[in-house]
PDB file of C-alpha atoms and ligand atoms in Angstrom:
ATOM      1  CA  MET A 530       0.043  -0.060  -0.031  1.00  0.00           C
ATOM      2  CA  ILE A 531       1.192   3.599  -0.790  1.00  0.00           C
ATOM      3  CA  LEU A 532       0.126   6.443   1.454  1.00  0.00           C
ATOM      4  CA  GLU A 533      -0.684   9.595  -0.356  1.00  0.00           C
ATOM      5  CA  LEU A 534      -0.697  13.105   1.232  1.00  0.00           C
ATOM      6  CA  ASP A 535      -1.958  16.421   0.141  1.00  0.00           C
ATOM      7  CA  CYS A 536      -0.837  19.061   2.554  1.00  0.00           C
ATOM      8  CA  GLY A 537      -2.759  22.157   2.186  1.00  0.00           C
ATOM      9  CA  ASN A 538      -2.926  25.403   4.004  1.00  0.00           C
ATOM     10  CA  SER A 539      -6.057  24.290   5.996  1.00  0.00           C
ATOM     11  CA  PHE A 540      -6.062  20.434   5.915  1.00  0.00           C
ATOM     12  CA  ILE A 541      -4.118  17.390   5.285  1.00  0.00           C
ATOM     13  CA  LYS A 542      -5.943  15.103   2.726  1.00  0.00           C
ATOM     14  CA  TRP A 543      -4.653  11.444   2.677  1.00  0.00           C
ATOM     15  CA  ARG A 544      -5.579   8.095   1.215  1.00  0.00           C
ATOM     16  CA  CYS A 545      -3.987   4.722   0.743  1.00  0.00           C
ATOM     17  CA  VAL A 546      -3.610   3.161  -2.862  1.00  0.00           C
ATOM     18  CA  ASN A 547      -2.762  -0.426  -3.422  1.00  0.00           C
ATOM     19  CA  HIS A 548      -0.416  -1.639  -6.114  1.00  0.00           C
ATOM     20  CA  SER A 549      -3.094  -2.187  -8.775  1.00  0.00           C
ATOM     21  CA  GLY A 550      -3.966   1.701  -8.246  1.00  0.00           C
ATOM     22  CA  ASP A 551      -7.156   1.090  -6.235  1.00  0.00           C
ATOM     23  CA  ALA A 552      -7.605   3.857  -3.896  1.00  0.00           C
ATOM     24  CA  GLY A 553      -9.263   4.053  -0.535  1.00  0.00           C
ATOM     25  CA  PRO A 554     -11.469   6.897   0.654  1.00  0.00           C
ATOM     26  CA  ILE A 555      -9.884  10.440   1.092  1.00  0.00           C
ATOM     27  CA  GLY A 556      -9.363  11.382   4.766  1.00  0.00           C
ATOM     28  CA  VAL A 557      -9.351  15.215   5.781  1.00  0.00           C
ATOM     29  CA  VAL A 558      -7.374  15.844   8.908  1.00  0.00           C
ATOM     30  CA  LYS A 559      -5.828  18.832  10.669  1.00  0.00           C
ATOM     31  CA  VAL A 560      -2.999  16.823  12.147  1.00  0.00           C
ATOM     32  CA  LEU A 561      -0.802  13.872  10.950  1.00  0.00           C
ATOM     33  CA  GLU A 562      -1.653  11.943  14.084  1.00  0.00           C
ATOM     34  CA  ASP A 563      -5.252  11.611  13.002  1.00  0.00           C
ATOM     35  CA  ILE A 564      -4.203   9.581  10.007  1.00  0.00           C
ATOM     36  CA  GLU A 565      -5.246   5.990  10.654  1.00  0.00           C
ATOM     37  CA  PRO A 566      -4.561   4.010   7.519  1.00  0.00           C
ATOM     38  CA  ALA A 567      -6.681   0.664   7.785  1.00  0.00           C
ATOM     39  CA  ALA A 568      -3.827  -1.614   6.571  1.00  0.00           C
ATOM     40  CA  ALA A 569      -0.922   0.374   8.210  1.00  0.00           C
ATOM     41  CA  GLY A 570       1.153  -2.702   8.408  1.00  0.00           C
ATOM     42  CA  ASP A 571       1.051  -3.090   4.467  1.00  0.00           C
ATOM     43  CA  LEU A 572       2.330   0.583   3.854  1.00  0.00           C
ATOM     44  CA  VAL A 573       5.516   0.265   1.686  1.00  0.00           C
ATOM     45  CA  ARG A 574       6.288   3.912   1.103  1.00  0.00           C
ATOM     46  CA  ALA A 575       4.437   7.418   0.820  1.00  0.00           C
ATOM     47  CA  ARG A 576       4.272  10.225  -1.548  1.00  0.00           C
ATOM     48  CA  LEU A 577       3.444  13.663  -0.654  1.00  0.00           C
ATOM     49  CA  VAL A 578       2.681  17.230  -2.060  1.00  0.00           C
ATOM     50  CA  SER A 579       2.911  20.249   0.229  1.00  0.00           C
ATOM     51  CA  VAL A 580       2.243  23.983  -0.087  1.00  0.00           C
ATOM     52  CA  ARG A 581       3.296  24.487   3.524  1.00  0.00           C
ATOM     53  CA  GLY A 582       6.678  26.189   4.433  1.00  0.00           C
ATOM     54  CA  GLU A 583       9.985  24.089   3.982  1.00  0.00           C
ATOM     55  CA  ALA A 584      10.389  23.623   7.612  1.00  0.00           C
ATOM     56  CA  GLU A 585       6.914  22.382   8.422  1.00  0.00           C
ATOM     57  CA  THR A 586       6.855  20.120   5.230  1.00  0.00           C
ATOM     58  CA  ALA A 587      10.282  18.541   6.363  1.00  0.00           C
ATOM     59  CA  GLU A 588       8.673  17.918   9.762  1.00  0.00           C
ATOM     60  CA  LEU A 589       5.776  16.247   8.219  1.00  0.00           C
ATOM     61  CA  ILE A 590       8.103  14.027   6.244  1.00  0.00           C
ATOM     62  CA  ALA A 591      10.282  13.133   9.077  1.00  0.00           C
ATOM     63  CA  ALA A 592       7.100  12.419  11.233  1.00  0.00           C
ATOM     64  CA  ILE A 593       5.740  10.191   8.529  1.00  0.00           C
ATOM     65  CA  GLU A 594       8.937   8.266   8.060  1.00  0.00           C
ATOM     66  CA  ASP A 595       9.364   7.856  11.936  1.00  0.00           C
ATOM     67  CA  ARG A 596       5.744   6.681  12.460  1.00  0.00           C
ATOM     68  CA  TRP A 597       5.568   4.099   9.625  1.00  0.00           C
ATOM     69  CA  ASN A 598       9.269   3.409   8.797  1.00  0.00           C
ATOM     70  CA  ILE A 599       8.673   4.146   5.244  1.00  0.00           C
ATOM     71  CA  HIS A 600      10.516   6.589   2.685  1.00  0.00           C
ATOM     72  CA  VAL A 601       8.411   9.588   1.511  1.00  0.00           C
ATOM     73  CA  SER A 602       8.802  10.993  -2.047  1.00  0.00           C
ATOM     74  CA  ARG A 603       7.798  14.687  -2.307  1.00  0.00           C
ATOM     75  CA  ALA A 604       6.465  16.079  -5.476  1.00  0.00           C
ATOM     76  CA  ARG A 605       7.400  19.666  -6.385  1.00  0.00           C
ATOM     77  CA  SER A 606       6.354  22.037  -9.230  1.00  0.00           C
ATOM     78  CA  VAL A 607       8.804  21.511 -12.122  1.00  0.00           C
ATOM     79  CA  ALA A 608       9.283  22.876 -15.636  1.00  0.00           C
ATOM     80  CA  LYS A 609       7.753  19.838 -17.556  1.00  0.00           C
ATOM     81  CA  LEU A 610       6.093  16.571 -16.510  1.00  0.00           C
ATOM     82  CA  GLY A 611       4.991  14.284 -19.294  1.00  0.00           C
ATOM     83  CA  THR A 612       3.659  16.574 -22.022  1.00  0.00           C
ATOM     84  CA  VAL A 613       2.534  19.277 -19.689  1.00  0.00           C
ATOM     85  CA  ARG A 614       4.868  22.368 -19.631  1.00  0.00           C
ATOM     86  CA  ASN A 615       4.657  24.882 -16.598  1.00  0.00           C
ATOM     87  CA  GLY A 616       3.830  28.119 -17.655  1.00  0.00           C
ATOM     88  CA  TYR A 617       4.997  30.148 -14.594  1.00  0.00           C
ATOM     89  CA  ARG A 618       7.953  32.704 -15.213  1.00  0.00           C
ATOM     90  CA  HIS A 619       9.718  30.825 -12.470  1.00  0.00           C
ATOM     91  CA  PHE A 620       8.189  27.373 -12.484  1.00  0.00           C
ATOM     92  CA  GLU A 621       9.198  26.565  -8.947  1.00  0.00           C
ATOM     93  CA  MET A 622       7.028  29.357  -7.747  1.00  0.00           C
ATOM     94  CA  LEU A 623       3.802  27.616  -8.849  1.00  0.00           C
ATOM     95  CA  GLY A 624       2.020  26.045  -5.914  1.00  0.00           C
ATOM     96  CA  ALA A 625       2.811  22.293  -6.052  1.00  0.00           C
ATOM     97  CA  ASP A 626      -0.800  21.285  -5.596  1.00  0.00           C
ATOM     98  CA  ARG A 627      -1.713  23.644  -8.553  1.00  0.00           C
ATOM     99  CA  TRP A 628       0.982  22.008 -10.649  1.00  0.00           C
ATOM    100  CA  LEU A 629      -0.055  18.324  -9.963  1.00  0.00           C
ATOM    101  CA  ALA A 630      -3.820  19.201 -10.571  1.00  0.00           C
ATOM    102  CA  VAL A 631      -2.873  20.752 -13.826  1.00  0.00           C
ATOM    103  CA  VAL A 632      -0.767  17.610 -14.869  1.00  0.00           C
ATOM    104  CA  ALA A 633      -3.530  15.387 -13.897  1.00  0.00           C
ATOM    105  CA  ALA A 634      -6.142  17.429 -15.495  1.00  0.00           C
ATOM    106  CA  TYR A 635      -4.395  17.350 -18.951  1.00  0.00           C
ATOM    107  CA  GLU A 636      -3.902  13.624 -18.665  1.00  0.00           C
ATOM    108  CA  VAL A 637      -7.409  13.079 -17.908  1.00  0.00           C
ATOM    109  CA  ALA A 638      -8.825  15.672 -20.397  1.00  0.00           C
ATOM    110  CA  LYS A 639      -6.243  15.127 -23.297  1.00  0.00           C
ATOM    111  CA  ARG A 640      -7.387  18.506 -24.500  1.00  0.00           C
ATOM    112  CA  ALA A 641      -7.552  22.091 -23.325  1.00  0.00           C
ATOM    113  CA  CYS A 642      -8.738  22.470 -19.676  1.00  0.00           C
ATOM    114  CA  MET A 643      -9.309  24.791 -16.808  1.00  0.00           C
ATOM    115  CA  VAL A 644      -8.761  23.698 -13.361  1.00  0.00           C
ATOM    116  CA  VAL A 645     -10.526  25.423 -10.193  1.00  0.00           C
ATOM    117  CA  ASP A 646      -9.430  24.302  -6.747  1.00  0.00           C
ATOM    118  CA  LEU A 647     -11.514  25.587  -3.991  1.00  0.00           C
ATOM    119  CA  GLY A 648      -9.407  25.323  -0.957  1.00  0.00           C
ATOM    120  CA  THR A 649      -8.022  27.816   1.496  1.00  0.00           C
ATOM    121  CA  ALA A 650      -7.321  29.832  -1.663  1.00  0.00           C
ATOM    122  CA  VAL A 651      -9.515  29.444  -4.775  1.00  0.00           C
ATOM    123  CA  THR A 652      -7.032  28.657  -7.740  1.00  0.00           C
ATOM    124  CA  VAL A 653      -7.709  28.654 -11.351  1.00  0.00           C
ATOM    125  CA  ASP A 654      -5.357  27.324 -13.786  1.00  0.00           C
ATOM    126  CA  LEU A 655      -5.624  27.054 -17.677  1.00  0.00           C
ATOM    127  CA  VAL A 656      -3.808  24.634 -19.980  1.00  0.00           C
ATOM    128  CA  ASP A 657      -3.876  24.669 -23.785  1.00  0.00           C
ATOM    129  CA  ARG A 658      -4.523  21.890 -26.124  1.00  0.00           C
ATOM    130  CA  GLU A 659      -0.813  21.054 -26.427  1.00  0.00           C
ATOM    131  CA  GLY A 660      -0.405  20.832 -22.796  1.00  0.00           C
ATOM    132  CA  GLN A 661       1.187  24.278 -22.163  1.00  0.00           C
ATOM    133  CA  HIS A 662       0.075  25.730 -18.781  1.00  0.00           C
ATOM    134  CA  LEU A 663      -0.978  29.194 -19.390  1.00  0.00           C
ATOM    135  CA  GLY A 664      -0.727  30.350 -15.723  1.00  0.00           C
ATOM    136  CA  GLY A 665      -3.926  31.257 -13.737  1.00  0.00           C
ATOM    137  CA  TYR A 666      -5.506  33.104 -10.673  1.00  0.00           C
ATOM    138  CA  ILE A 667      -5.670  33.072  -6.873  1.00  0.00           C
ATOM    139  CA  ALA A 668      -8.394  34.647  -4.770  1.00  0.00           C
ATOM    140  CA  PRO A 669      -9.510  33.862  -1.124  1.00  0.00           C
ATOM    141  CA  GLY A 670     -11.529  30.721  -0.427  1.00  0.00           C
ATOM    142  CA  LEU A 671     -14.776  30.753   1.284  1.00  0.00           C
ATOM    143  CA  SER A 672     -13.401  30.040   4.743  1.00  0.00           C
ATOM    144  CA  LEU A 673     -10.898  33.060   4.353  1.00  0.00           C
ATOM    145  CA  MET A 674     -13.935  35.217   3.426  1.00  0.00           C
ATOM    146  CA  ARG A 675     -15.718  33.935   6.613  1.00  0.00           C
ATOM    147  CA  ASP A 676     -12.690  34.523   8.838  1.00  0.00           C
ATOM    148  CA  GLN A 677     -12.024  37.951   7.625  1.00  0.00           C
ATOM    149  CA  LEU A 678     -15.784  39.059   8.113  1.00  0.00           C
ATOM    150  CA  ASN A 679     -15.447  37.708  11.730  1.00  0.00           C
ATOM    151  CA  ARG A 680     -12.001  39.231  12.335  1.00  0.00           C
ATOM    152  CA  GLU A 681     -12.479  42.608  10.828  1.00  0.00           C
ATOM    153  CA  THR A 682     -16.013  43.376  12.148  1.00  0.00           C
ATOM    154  CA  ARG A 683     -17.593  43.494  15.538  1.00  0.00           C
ATOM    155  CA  ARG A 684     -20.980  42.309  14.914  1.00  0.00           C
ATOM    156  CA  VAL A 685     -20.816  39.812  12.095  1.00  0.00           C
ATOM    157  CA  ARG A 686     -21.144  36.825  14.468  1.00  0.00           C
ATOM    158  CA  TYR A 687     -23.224  33.645  13.924  1.00  0.00           C
ATOM    159  CA  ALA A 688     -23.182  29.902  14.808  1.00  0.00           C
ATOM    160  CA  PRO A 689     -21.657  27.570  12.349  1.00  0.00           C
ATOM    161  CA  MET A 690     -24.142  26.572   9.850  1.00  0.00           C
ATOM    162  CA  LYS A 691     -24.629  23.958   7.127  1.00  0.00           C
ATOM    163  CA  PRO A 692     -24.475  25.343   3.391  1.00  0.00           C
ATOM    164  CA  ASN A 693     -27.858  25.661   1.772  1.00  0.00           C
ATOM    165  CA  LEU A 694     -27.480  26.024  -1.922  1.00  0.00           C
ATOM    166  CA  GLN A 695     -31.277  25.956  -2.575  1.00  0.00           C
ATOM    167  CA  ALA A 696     -31.934  29.181  -0.693  1.00  0.00           C
ATOM    168  CA  LEU A 697     -29.108  31.283  -2.305  1.00  0.00           C
ATOM    169  CA  MET A 698     -31.400  33.701  -4.183  1.00  0.00           C
ATOM    170  CA  THR A 699     -33.592  34.312  -1.008  1.00  0.00           C
ATOM    171  CA  PRO A 700     -32.072  37.439   0.786  1.00  0.00           C
ATOM    172  CA  GLY A 701     -30.874  36.544   4.232  1.00  0.00           C
ATOM    173  CA  VAL A 702     -32.816  37.860   7.231  1.00  0.00           C
ATOM    174  CA  GLU A 703     -30.339  36.617   9.958  1.00  0.00           C
ATOM    175  CA  THR A 704     -26.438  37.404   9.988  1.00  0.00           C
ATOM    176  CA  GLY A 705     -25.654  33.636   9.284  1.00  0.00           C
ATOM    177  CA  ASP A 706     -27.734  33.371   6.226  1.00  0.00           C
ATOM    178  CA  ALA A 707     -26.708  36.764   4.833  1.00  0.00           C
ATOM    179  CA  VAL A 708     -22.983  35.944   5.111  1.00  0.00           C
ATOM    180  CA  GLU A 709     -23.220  32.429   3.885  1.00  0.00           C
ATOM    181  CA  ARG A 710     -25.352  33.307   0.833  1.00  0.00           C
ATOM    182  CA  GLY A 711     -23.192  36.406   0.087  1.00  0.00           C
ATOM    183  CA  CYS A 712     -20.062  34.566   0.139  1.00  0.00           C
ATOM    184  CA  THR A 713     -21.414  31.564  -1.695  1.00  0.00           C
ATOM    185  CA  LEU A 714     -22.862  33.937  -4.415  1.00  0.00           C
ATOM    186  CA  MET A 715     -19.544  35.760  -4.832  1.00  0.00           C
ATOM    187  CA  MET A 716     -17.761  32.311  -5.201  1.00  0.00           C
ATOM    188  CA  ARG A 717     -20.187  31.045  -7.554  1.00  0.00           C
ATOM    189  CA  ALA A 718     -20.322  34.219  -9.701  1.00  0.00           C
ATOM    190  CA  TYR A 719     -16.453  34.060  -9.884  1.00  0.00           C
ATOM    191  CA  VAL A 720     -16.245  30.581 -10.910  1.00  0.00           C
ATOM    192  CA  SER A 721     -19.017  31.181 -13.546  1.00  0.00           C
ATOM    193  CA  ALA A 722     -16.881  34.279 -15.010  1.00  0.00           C
ATOM    194  CA  GLN A 723     -13.780  32.006 -15.061  1.00  0.00           C
ATOM    195  CA  ILE A 724     -15.655  29.326 -16.952  1.00  0.00           C
ATOM    196  CA  THR A 725     -16.867  31.879 -19.673  1.00  0.00           C
ATOM    197  CA  SER A 726     -13.427  33.273 -19.863  1.00  0.00           C
ATOM    198  CA  ALA A 727     -11.851  29.875 -20.192  1.00  0.00           C
ATOM    199  CA  ARG A 728     -14.278  29.056 -22.990  1.00  0.00           C
ATOM    200  CA  GLU A 729     -13.189  32.153 -24.858  1.00  0.00           C
ATOM    201  CA  LEU A 730      -9.479  31.530 -24.205  1.00  0.00           C
ATOM    202  CA  LEU A 731      -9.349  27.832 -24.889  1.00  0.00           C
ATOM    203  CA  GLY A 732     -12.347  27.177 -26.864  1.00  0.00           C
ATOM    204  CA  SER A 733     -15.921  26.007 -26.034  1.00  0.00           C
ATOM    205  CA  GLU A 734     -14.764  22.354 -25.992  1.00  0.00           C
ATOM    206  CA  CYS A 735     -12.216  22.883 -23.073  1.00  0.00           C
ATOM    207  CA  GLN A 736     -12.562  20.613 -20.123  1.00  0.00           C
ATOM    208  CA  LEU A 737     -13.621  22.178 -16.831  1.00  0.00           C
ATOM    209  CA  LEU A 738     -12.513  20.379 -13.788  1.00  0.00           C
ATOM    210  CA  ALA A 739     -13.295  21.386  -9.973  1.00  0.00           C
ATOM    211  CA  THR A 740     -11.546  20.050  -6.820  1.00  0.00           C
ATOM    212  CA  GLY A 741     -10.930  21.072  -3.398  1.00  0.00           C
ATOM    213  CA  GLY A 742     -12.956  20.985  -0.222  1.00  0.00           C
ATOM    214  CA  ASP A 743     -15.386  23.664  -1.248  1.00  0.00           C
ATOM    215  CA  ALA A 744     -15.898  22.281  -4.751  1.00  0.00           C
ATOM    216  CA  PRO A 745     -19.419  21.163  -3.901  1.00  0.00           C
ATOM    217  CA  VAL A 746     -20.487  24.843  -3.780  1.00  0.00           C
ATOM    218  CA  VAL A 747     -19.887  25.229  -7.540  1.00  0.00           C
ATOM    219  CA  ALA A 748     -20.345  21.547  -8.599  1.00  0.00           C
ATOM    220  CA  ASP A 749     -23.554  22.396 -10.494  1.00  0.00           C
ATOM    221  CA  LEU A 750     -22.264  25.172 -12.688  1.00  0.00           C
ATOM    222  CA  ASP A 751     -22.462  24.624 -16.291  1.00  0.00           C
ATOM    223  CA  GLY A 752     -20.047  22.082 -17.665  1.00  0.00           C
ATOM    224  CA  LEU A 753     -18.006  21.766 -14.510  1.00  0.00           C
ATOM    225  CA  VAL A 754     -16.819  18.244 -13.587  1.00  0.00           C
ATOM    226  CA  SER A 755     -15.963  17.591  -9.930  1.00  0.00           C
ATOM    227  CA  MET A 756     -12.799  15.504  -9.419  1.00  0.00           C
ATOM    228  CA  PRO A 757     -12.000  15.349  -5.623  1.00  0.00           C
ATOM    229  CA  ASP A 758      -8.836  13.286  -6.208  1.00  0.00           C
ATOM    230  CA  LEU A 759      -7.206  15.379  -9.024  1.00  0.00           C
ATOM    231  CA  VAL A 760      -4.252  16.338  -6.881  1.00  0.00           C
ATOM    232  CA  PHE A 761      -3.841  12.740  -5.835  1.00  0.00           C
ATOM    233  CA  ARG A 762      -3.795  11.654  -9.704  1.00  0.00           C
ATOM    234  CA  GLY A 763      -1.070  14.166 -10.282  1.00  0.00           C
ATOM    235  CA  LEU A 764       0.833  12.957  -7.255  1.00  0.00           C
ATOM    236  CA  SER A 765       0.963   9.488  -8.762  1.00  0.00           C
ATOM    237  CA  ILE A 766       2.275  10.852 -12.032  1.00  0.00           C
ATOM    238  CA  ALA A 767       5.022  12.902 -10.331  1.00  0.00           C
ATOM    239  CA  CYS A 768       5.908  10.334  -7.906  1.00  0.00           C
ATOM    240  CA  PRO A 769       5.114   6.945  -9.667  1.00  0.00           C
TER     241      PRO A 769
HETATM  242  N1  ADP B1237     -14.645  17.382   5.489  1.00  0.00           N
HETATM  243  C1  ADP B1237     -14.068  18.567   5.414  1.00  0.00           C
HETATM  244  N2  ADP B1237     -13.331  19.054   6.546  1.00  0.00           N
HETATM  245  C2  ADP B1237     -12.968  20.233   6.485  1.00  0.00           C
HETATM  246  N3  ADP B1237     -13.232  21.176   5.581  1.00  0.00           N
HETATM  247  C3  ADP B1237     -14.085  20.885   4.718  1.00  0.00           C
HETATM  248  C4  ADP B1237     -14.587  19.586   4.560  1.00  0.00           C
HETATM  249  N4  ADP B1237     -15.395  19.570   3.437  1.00  0.00           N
HETATM  250  C5  ADP B1237     -15.354  20.549   2.803  1.00  0.00           C
HETATM  251  N5  ADP B1237     -14.514  21.632   3.420  1.00  0.00           N
HETATM  252  C6  ADP B1237     -14.276  22.950   3.159  1.00  0.00           C
HETATM  253  O1  ADP B1237     -13.108  22.791   2.442  1.00  0.00           O
HETATM  254  C7  ADP B1237     -12.186  23.846   2.869  1.00  0.00           C
HETATM  255  C8  ADP B1237     -10.695  23.373   2.680  1.00  0.00           C
HETATM  256  O2  ADP B1237     -10.482  22.717   1.452  1.00  0.00           O
HETATM  257  P1  ADP B1237      -9.214  22.061   1.273  1.00  0.00           P
HETATM  258  O3  ADP B1237      -9.122  21.787  -0.150  1.00  0.00           O
HETATM  259  O4  ADP B1237      -8.902  21.147   2.129  1.00  0.00           O
HETATM  260  O5  ADP B1237      -8.215  23.257   1.568  1.00  0.00           O
HETATM  261  P2  ADP B1237      -6.417  23.308   1.575  1.00  0.00           P
HETATM  262  O6  ADP B1237      -6.112  22.389   0.477  1.00  0.00           O
HETATM  263  O7  ADP B1237      -6.222  24.785   1.317  1.00  0.00           O
HETATM  264  O8  ADP B1237      -6.209  22.829   3.013  1.00  0.00           O
HETATM  265  C9  ADP B1237     -12.527  24.389   4.360  1.00  0.00           C
HETATM  266  O9  ADP B1237     -12.298  25.671   4.343  1.00  0.00           O
HETATM  267  C10 ADP B1237     -13.949  24.011   4.235  1.00  0.00           C
HETATM  268  O10 ADP B1237     -14.805  25.227   3.864  1.00  0.00           O
HETATM  269  C1  PAZ B1238      -2.385  29.337  -3.888  1.00  0.00           C
HETATM  270  C2  PAZ B1238      -2.142  28.148  -2.716  1.00  0.00           C
HETATM  271  C3  PAZ B1238      -1.913  28.821  -1.453  1.00  0.00           C
HETATM  272  C4  PAZ B1238      -3.183  27.308  -2.733  1.00  0.00           C
HETATM  273  O1  PAZ B1238      -3.236  26.368  -1.697  1.00  0.00           O
HETATM  274  P1  PAZ B1238      -4.323  25.832  -0.826  1.00  0.00           P
HETATM  275  O2  PAZ B1238      -5.292  26.660  -0.908  1.00  0.00           O
HETATM  276  O3  PAZ B1238      -4.652  24.344  -1.353  1.00  0.00           O
HETATM  277  O4  PAZ B1238      -3.855  25.666   0.658  1.00  0.00           O
HETATM  278  C5  PAZ B1238      -0.847  27.519  -3.170  1.00  0.00           C
HETATM  279  O5  PAZ B1238      -1.028  26.937  -4.396  1.00  0.00           O
HETATM  280  C6  PAZ B1238       0.333  28.181  -3.024  1.00  0.00           C
HETATM  281  O6  PAZ B1238       1.045  28.330  -1.995  1.00  0.00           O
HETATM  282  N1  PAZ B1238       0.872  28.631  -4.231  1.00  0.00           N
HETATM  283  C7  PAZ B1238       2.181  29.366  -4.457  1.00  0.00           C
HETATM  284  C8  PAZ B1238       1.928  30.692  -5.060  1.00  0.00           C
HETATM  285  C9  PAZ B1238       1.453  30.571  -6.518  1.00  0.00           C
HETATM  286  O7  PAZ B1238       0.965  29.441  -6.816  1.00  0.00           O
HETATM  287  O8  PAZ B1238       1.591  31.419  -7.218  1.00  0.00           O
HETATM  288  K1    K B1239      -5.703  22.404  -1.839  1.00  0.00           K
END
């Protein structure tokens, strides 16, 4: 079994994959200690991608190696992987999660594609039909929007609530509804605009892929296909 880890700024996503490529469910944890592989005894190695700092990432790798006595391969943003070429001016500056999602998206789509990853930040990346990464966009994610309102205002306070996509067009009559609907509508409008722009730039046949913890908020938007394991797919290409 191979342990795969995607260390984002908010959460560590993890899963186990067996040698024939069958993957288990994706776990979402805050700390490494909460990772409980079902068949820990069968783990032979790990592969990891991280957008955290170098010191924190090194600590995570050391902790994994110590806990399960396995080698950890780490994926980084590189100039080229397979037929995908990194479009960043300095390729190593592109978030490694974005790079893996782009590599996986093109491998899945085999044509021009747009990838939106709704995590701590919401990232959008574009790849042309030849596999040339064209760059992309970074904006605050939903949880950052909520946190900012909580931090920068005195009275925007409300108990955590479940998102309700059905009520979006009903104006909120309580603070929680007003914030949740406002932030969700902003996110949906932004992603819709990115879809329109991607189709203009890449052609109407471009593949539109969504991933990340908040992808469900936009999953119903025209033509968008949700792929929760996109970064993990890129990780298996980068660290076979
Ligand atoms: N099971 C979950 N646990 C935590 N956050 C979740 C979960 N499902 C959806 N989310 C949402 O996803 C966001 C985190 O997405 P994620 O892609 O894990 O972020 P990152 O990669 O930046 O760590 C959270 O801010 C939250 O709004
Ligand atoms: C933009 C990101 C913070 C997104 O990470 P996440 O939201 O998954 O935590 C990450 O891709 C990153 O640190 N990028 C480096 C800067 C760049 O991509 O230009
Ligand atoms: K992420």
